mmCIF file of C-alpha atoms in Angstrom:
data_model
loop_
_atom_site.group_PDB
_atom_site.id
_atom_site.type_symbol
_atom_site.label_atom_id
_atom_site.label_comp_id
_atom_site.label_asym_id
_atom_site.label_seq_id
_atom_site.Cartn_x
_atom_site.Cartn_y
_atom_site.Cartn_z
ATOM 1 C CA UNK A 1 -16.376 -5.541 7.085
ATOM 2 C CA UNK A 2 -13.663 -6.814 4.798
ATOM 3 C CA UNK A 3 -10.551 -7.865 6.671
ATOM 4 C CA UNK A 4 -7.291 -9.434 5.664
ATOM 5 C CA UNK A 5 -5.456 -10.910 8.611
ATOM 6 C CA UNK A 6 -1.774 -11.597 8.457
ATOM 7 C CA UNK A 7 0.168 -13.861 10.740
ATOM 8 C CA UNK A 8 2.495 -13.726 12.427
ATOM 9 C CA UNK A 9 2.671 -10.011 13.190
ATOM 10 C CA UNK A 10 6.339 -10.190 14.139
ATOM 11 C CA UNK A 11 9.019 -12.690 13.277
ATOM 12 C CA UNK A 12 12.672 -12.678 14.267
ATOM 13 C CA UNK A 13 14.761 -15.499 12.867
ATOM 14 C CA UNK A 14 18.369 -16.435 12.212
ATOM 15 C CA UNK A 15 19.919 -16.233 8.768
ATOM 16 C CA UNK A 16 19.378 -19.485 6.873
ATOM 17 C CA UNK A 17 16.052 -20.391 8.472
ATOM 18 C CA UNK A 18 12.827 -20.855 6.551
ATOM 19 C CA UNK A 19 9.582 -19.035 7.315
ATOM 20 C CA UNK A 20 5.993 -18.726 6.143
ATOM 21 C CA UNK A 21 3.691 -15.724 6.385
ATOM 22 C CA UNK A 22 -0.054 -16.172 6.058
ATOM 23 C CA UNK A 23 -2.751 -13.866 4.785
ATOM 24 C CA UNK A 24 -6.378 -14.903 5.440
ATOM 25 C CA UNK A 25 -9.778 -13.437 4.684
ATOM 26 C CA UNK A 26 -13.427 -14.355 4.407
ATOM 27 C CA UNK A 27 -13.615 -12.275 1.220
ATOM 28 C CA UNK A 28 -12.880 -13.544 -2.285
ATOM 29 C CA UNK A 29 -10.277 -11.562 -4.194
ATOM 30 C CA UNK A 30 -9.791 -11.422 -7.941
ATOM 31 C CA UNK A 31 -6.090 -10.819 -7.368
ATOM 32 C CA UNK A 32 -3.743 -10.501 -4.441
ATOM 33 C CA UNK A 33 -0.489 -8.616 -4.178
ATOM 34 C CA UNK A 34 2.456 -9.038 -1.821
ATOM 35 C CA UNK A 35 4.649 -6.061 -0.989
ATOM 36 C CA UNK A 36 7.823 -5.520 0.995
ATOM 37 C CA UNK A 37 8.400 -2.208 2.670
ATOM 38 C CA UNK A 38 11.586 -0.881 4.212
ATOM 39 C CA UNK A 39 11.654 1.908 6.804
ATOM 40 C CA UNK A 40 11.019 5.322 5.315
ATOM 41 C CA UNK A 41 10.076 3.952 1.900
ATOM 42 C CA UNK A 42 6.881 3.048 0.102
ATOM 43 C CA UNK A 43 5.787 -0.584 -0.345
ATOM 44 C CA UNK A 44 7.450 -2.333 -3.284
ATOM 45 C CA UNK A 45 5.382 -4.832 -5.240
ATOM 46 C CA UNK A 46 6.839 -8.344 -5.132
ATOM 47 C CA UNK A 47 4.209 -10.394 -6.918
ATOM 48 C CA UNK A 48 0.578 -10.580 -8.000
ATOM 49 C CA UNK A 49 -1.371 -13.836 -7.948
ATOM 50 C CA UNK A 50 -4.607 -14.158 -9.857
ATOM 51 C CA UNK A 51 -5.690 -17.782 -10.253
ATOM 52 C CA UNK A 52 -6.907 -19.965 -7.378
ATOM 53 C CA UNK A 53 -4.162 -22.447 -6.465
ATOM 54 C CA UNK A 54 -1.521 -20.449 -8.293
ATOM 55 C CA UNK A 55 2.074 -20.732 -7.106
ATOM 56 C CA UNK A 56 4.706 -18.185 -8.080
ATOM 57 C CA UNK A 57 8.388 -18.211 -7.264
ATOM 58 C CA UNK A 58 10.699 -15.253 -6.995
ATOM 59 C CA UNK A 59 14.177 -16.575 -6.201
ATOM 60 C CA UNK A 60 13.895 -17.806 -2.578
ATOM 61 C CA UNK A 61 10.322 -16.534 -2.178
ATOM 62 C CA UNK A 62 7.336 -18.754 -2.987
ATOM 63 C CA UNK A 63 3.856 -17.269 -3.116
ATOM 64 C CA UNK A 64 0.656 -19.297 -3.154
ATOM 65 C CA UNK A 65 -2.934 -18.204 -3.719
ATOM 66 C CA UNK A 66 -5.587 -20.343 -2.052
ATOM 67 C CA UNK A 67 -7.922 -22.417 -4.218
ATOM 68 C CA UNK A 68 -10.903 -20.290 -3.148
ATOM 69 C CA UNK A 69 -8.919 -17.046 -3.610
ATOM 70 C CA UNK A 70 -9.521 -16.051 0.013
ATOM 71 C CA UNK A 71 -6.044 -16.657 1.388
ATOM 72 C CA UNK A 72 -2.402 -16.597 0.445
ATOM 73 C CA UNK A 73 0.985 -17.521 1.831
ATOM 74 C CA UNK A 74 4.539 -16.340 1.389
ATOM 75 C CA UNK A 75 7.336 -18.793 2.078
ATOM 76 C CA UNK A 76 10.956 -17.687 2.293
ATOM 77 C CA UNK A 77 13.687 -20.282 2.054
ATOM 78 C CA UNK A 78 17.084 -19.703 3.670
ATOM 79 C CA UNK A 79 16.260 -16.194 4.859
ATOM 80 C CA UNK A 80 18.934 -13.527 4.571
ATOM 81 C CA UNK A 81 19.356 -10.217 6.419
ATOM 82 C CA UNK A 82 18.342 -8.441 3.206
ATOM 83 C CA UNK A 83 14.869 -9.993 3.561
ATOM 84 C CA UNK A 84 14.255 -7.859 6.662
ATOM 85 C CA UNK A 85 11.246 -5.587 6.284
ATOM 86 C CA UNK A 86 7.492 -5.222 6.573
ATOM 87 C CA UNK A 87 5.594 -7.674 4.379
ATOM 88 C CA UNK A 88 2.103 -6.638 3.327
ATOM 89 C CA UNK A 89 -0.571 -8.510 1.433
ATOM 90 C CA UNK A 90 -3.351 -6.659 -0.372
ATOM 91 C CA UNK A 91 -6.406 -8.204 -1.989
ATOM 92 C CA UNK A 92 -8.268 -6.593 -4.879
ATOM 93 C CA UNK A 93 -12.080 -6.791 -4.911
ATOM 94 C CA UNK A 94 -13.345 -7.425 -8.430
ATOM 95 C CA UNK A 95 -15.675 -4.789 -9.840
ATOM 96 C CA UNK A 96 -14.532 -2.167 -7.339
ATOM 97 C CA UNK A 97 -11.575 0.100 -6.838
ATOM 98 C CA UNK A 98 -10.808 -1.411 -3.450
ATOM 99 C CA UNK A 99 -7.605 -2.977 -2.195
ATOM 100 C CA UNK A 100 -7.889 -4.518 1.249
ATOM 101 C CA UNK A 101 -4.578 -4.476 3.089
ATOM 102 C CA UNK A 102 -3.347 -7.001 5.573
ATOM 103 C CA UNK A 103 -2.127 -5.981 8.983
ATOM 104 C CA UNK A 104 1.505 -6.600 8.020
ATOM 105 C CA UNK A 105 4.268 -8.951 9.142
ATOM 106 C CA UNK A 106 7.458 -7.393 10.413
ATOM 107 C CA UNK A 107 10.359 -9.724 9.651
ATOM 108 C CA UNK A 108 13.831 -9.403 11.079
ATOM 109 C CA UNK A 109 16.565 -11.734 9.896
ATOM 110 C CA UNK A 110 19.605 -11.819 12.123
ATOM 111 C CA UNK A 111 23.070 -12.460 10.692
ATOM 112 C CA UNK B 1 8.520 5.168 -17.011
ATOM 113 C CA UNK B 2 10.074 5.875 -13.640
ATOM 114 C CA UNK B 3 7.149 4.831 -11.468
ATOM 115 C CA UNK B 4 5.098 6.807 -8.975
ATOM 116 C CA UNK B 5 6.849 9.870 -7.593
ATOM 117 C CA UNK B 6 5.995 11.982 -4.568
ATOM 118 C CA UNK B 7 7.200 15.361 -3.438
ATOM 119 C CA UNK B 8 8.431 16.295 -0.930
ATOM 120 C CA UNK B 9 9.886 13.162 0.653
ATOM 121 C CA UNK B 10 9.965 14.760 4.067
ATOM 122 C CA UNK B 11 8.064 17.666 5.558
ATOM 123 C CA UNK B 12 8.432 19.129 9.023
ATOM 124 C CA UNK B 13 5.890 21.739 9.994
ATOM 125 C CA UNK B 14 4.535 23.460 13.046
ATOM 126 C CA UNK B 15 1.087 22.724 14.354
ATOM 127 C CA UNK B 16 -1.517 24.928 12.686
ATOM 128 C CA UNK B 17 0.342 25.320 9.407
ATOM 129 C CA UNK B 18 -0.964 24.104 6.060
ATOM 130 C CA UNK B 19 0.958 21.581 3.973
ATOM 131 C CA UNK B 20 0.536 20.276 0.431
ATOM 132 C CA UNK B 21 1.918 17.083 -1.045
ATOM 133 C CA UNK B 22 2.160 16.154 -4.698
ATOM 134 C CA UNK B 23 1.918 12.775 -6.399
ATOM 135 C CA UNK B 24 2.767 11.963 -10.007
ATOM 136 C CA UNK B 25 1.359 8.551 -10.917
ATOM 137 C CA UNK B 26 2.596 6.170 -13.581
ATOM 138 C CA UNK B 27 1.518 7.589 -16.918
ATOM 139 C CA UNK B 28 -1.688 6.095 -18.303
ATOM 140 C CA UNK B 29 -2.740 4.907 -14.854
ATOM 141 C CA UNK B 30 -6.278 6.171 -14.495
ATOM 142 C CA UNK B 31 -6.664 5.244 -10.814
ATOM 143 C CA UNK B 32 -4.909 7.136 -8.035
ATOM 144 C CA UNK B 33 -5.051 6.489 -4.309
ATOM 145 C CA UNK B 34 -3.870 8.281 -1.187
ATOM 146 C CA UNK B 35 -3.100 6.334 1.967
ATOM 147 C CA UNK B 36 -1.799 7.204 5.413
ATOM 148 C CA UNK B 37 0.531 4.900 7.256
ATOM 149 C CA UNK B 38 1.700 5.043 10.840
ATOM 150 C CA UNK B 39 4.698 3.188 12.167
ATOM 151 C CA UNK B 40 4.449 -0.579 11.854
ATOM 152 C CA UNK B 41 0.935 -0.540 10.447
ATOM 153 C CA UNK B 42 -0.436 -1.249 7.004
ATOM 154 C CA UNK B 43 -1.618 1.628 4.798
ATOM 155 C CA UNK B 44 -5.007 3.161 5.655
ATOM 156 C CA UNK B 45 -7.109 4.274 2.710
ATOM 157 C CA UNK B 46 -7.799 8.014 2.495
ATOM 158 C CA UNK B 47 -9.209 8.731 -0.942
ATOM 159 C CA UNK B 48 -9.489 7.463 -4.515
ATOM 160 C CA UNK B 49 -9.589 9.135 -7.923
ATOM 161 C CA UNK B 50 -10.623 7.655 -11.213
ATOM 162 C CA UNK B 51 -9.218 10.052 -13.779
ATOM 163 C CA UNK B 52 -10.045 13.499 -12.387
ATOM 164 C CA UNK B 53 -13.078 12.412 -10.371
ATOM 165 C CA UNK B 54 -12.735 11.849 -6.635
ATOM 166 C CA UNK B 55 -15.023 8.863 -6.154
ATOM 167 C CA UNK B 56 -14.417 7.884 -2.559
ATOM 168 C CA UNK B 57 -13.237 9.505 0.653
ATOM 169 C CA UNK B 58 -12.574 7.690 3.887
ATOM 170 C CA UNK B 59 -14.146 8.858 7.119
ATOM 171 C CA UNK B 60 -10.523 9.240 8.243
ATOM 172 C CA UNK B 61 -10.349 12.247 5.930
ATOM 173 C CA UNK B 62 -11.559 15.133 8.069
ATOM 174 C CA UNK B 63 -12.620 18.437 6.559
ATOM 175 C CA UNK B 64 -9.050 19.676 7.072
ATOM 176 C CA UNK B 65 -7.928 17.324 4.313
ATOM 177 C CA UNK B 66 -8.577 17.955 0.635
ATOM 178 C CA UNK B 67 -7.301 16.210 -2.448
ATOM 179 C CA UNK B 68 -7.433 17.096 -6.110
ATOM 180 C CA UNK B 69 -6.479 15.586 -9.405
ATOM 181 C CA UNK B 70 -7.315 18.456 -11.755
ATOM 182 C CA UNK B 71 -6.401 17.004 -15.140
ATOM 183 C CA UNK B 72 -6.482 13.339 -14.299
ATOM 184 C CA UNK B 73 -2.704 13.233 -14.057
ATOM 185 C CA UNK B 74 -0.886 14.429 -10.920
ATOM 186 C CA UNK B 75 -2.671 14.812 -7.615
ATOM 187 C CA UNK B 76 -2.258 17.009 -4.559
ATOM 188 C CA UNK B 77 -3.192 16.344 -0.958
ATOM 189 C CA UNK B 78 -3.538 19.370 1.293
ATOM 190 C CA UNK B 79 -3.803 19.337 5.057
ATOM 191 C CA UNK B 80 -4.975 22.554 6.660
ATOM 192 C CA UNK B 81 -4.328 23.539 10.275
ATOM 193 C CA UNK B 82 -2.097 20.549 10.876
ATOM 194 C CA UNK B 83 -2.249 18.711 14.190
ATOM 195 C CA UNK B 84 0.342 16.492 15.822
ATOM 196 C CA UNK B 85 -1.893 13.503 15.120
ATOM 197 C CA UNK B 86 -1.414 14.130 11.401
ATOM 198 C CA UNK B 87 2.210 13.020 11.673
ATOM 199 C CA UNK B 88 2.511 9.942 9.465
ATOM 200 C CA UNK B 89 3.759 8.670 6.127
ATOM 201 C CA UNK B 90 1.454 9.713 3.292
ATOM 202 C CA UNK B 91 1.553 7.264 0.422
ATOM 203 C CA UNK B 92 0.291 7.670 -3.113
ATOM 204 C CA UNK B 93 -0.404 4.710 -5.367
ATOM 205 C CA UNK B 94 -1.666 4.282 -8.902
ATOM 206 C CA UNK B 95 -3.111 1.490 -10.974
ATOM 207 C CA UNK B 96 -4.611 0.868 -14.395
ATOM 208 C CA UNK B 97 -8.035 -0.679 -14.333
ATOM 209 C CA UNK B 98 -8.414 -4.067 -15.995
ATOM 210 C CA UNK B 99 -11.768 -5.790 -16.009
ATOM 211 C CA UNK B 100 -10.109 -9.064 -15.091
ATOM 212 C CA UNK B 101 -6.805 -10.396 -13.925
ATOM 213 C CA UNK B 102 -3.988 -8.186 -12.808
ATOM 214 C CA UNK B 103 -5.107 -5.058 -11.036
ATOM 215 C CA UNK B 104 -1.785 -4.083 -9.554
ATOM 216 C CA UNK B 105 -1.240 -1.057 -7.407
ATOM 217 C CA UNK B 106 2.160 0.634 -7.436
ATOM 218 C CA UNK B 107 3.265 2.896 -4.629
ATOM 219 C CA UNK B 108 5.387 5.987 -4.510
ATOM 220 C CA UNK B 109 8.167 6.473 -1.949
ATOM 221 C CA UNK B 110 5.876 8.408 0.379
ATOM 222 C CA UNK B 111 5.994 11.771 2.110
ATOM 223 C CA UNK B 112 6.957 11.638 5.777
ATOM 224 C CA UNK B 113 5.118 14.408 7.661
ATOM 225 C CA UNK B 114 6.201 15.499 11.107
ATOM 226 C CA UNK B 115 4.049 18.043 12.922
ATOM 227 C CA UNK B 116 5.801 19.723 15.839
#
């Protein structure tokens, strides 16, 4: 069974704090996507990482793909209330159609 | 290109009624997916189309559920004899297959189904 575990499941922090969300699997992915989803909306793609060890930055968000392409992390610097939402990682299995979704991290940033 | 669109955005129905949802993927995306999502959870895979062919169906998809993608463009998901347990967000996503590198999946806004 292919699983993608995210941690933590829930996170409530004050505005200005830093945080890291982790996404771990025993499976190797050819690419991994991070999404943010707000209530009542579909997930919005934030970034795709492809190469082992790759680091991508999107303003205050830093995404890293593990060297073995089995894990990833999302780091948010100086969190803002607008960062509140459900963060999902999804790994793509090469040679298939499959995307394996993480369990999700619900982030709440308090003003 | 305006992205993946879904219609309707919200549907309220009575138990036992049939409902149909539509998804228009990003043009030239040959892969189309349907997912179901309940509150606070990640999306659960329902079914997958490559062009017009339905290549995979989850065991979650009972015989009350049927999906089509007749011309390899838009897709419909029909639920017959709805049950209260069908209440969820139904998400459509599309992607364009690449043999390496970026295989990115883009989601629509979802259809929120409430079965009374």
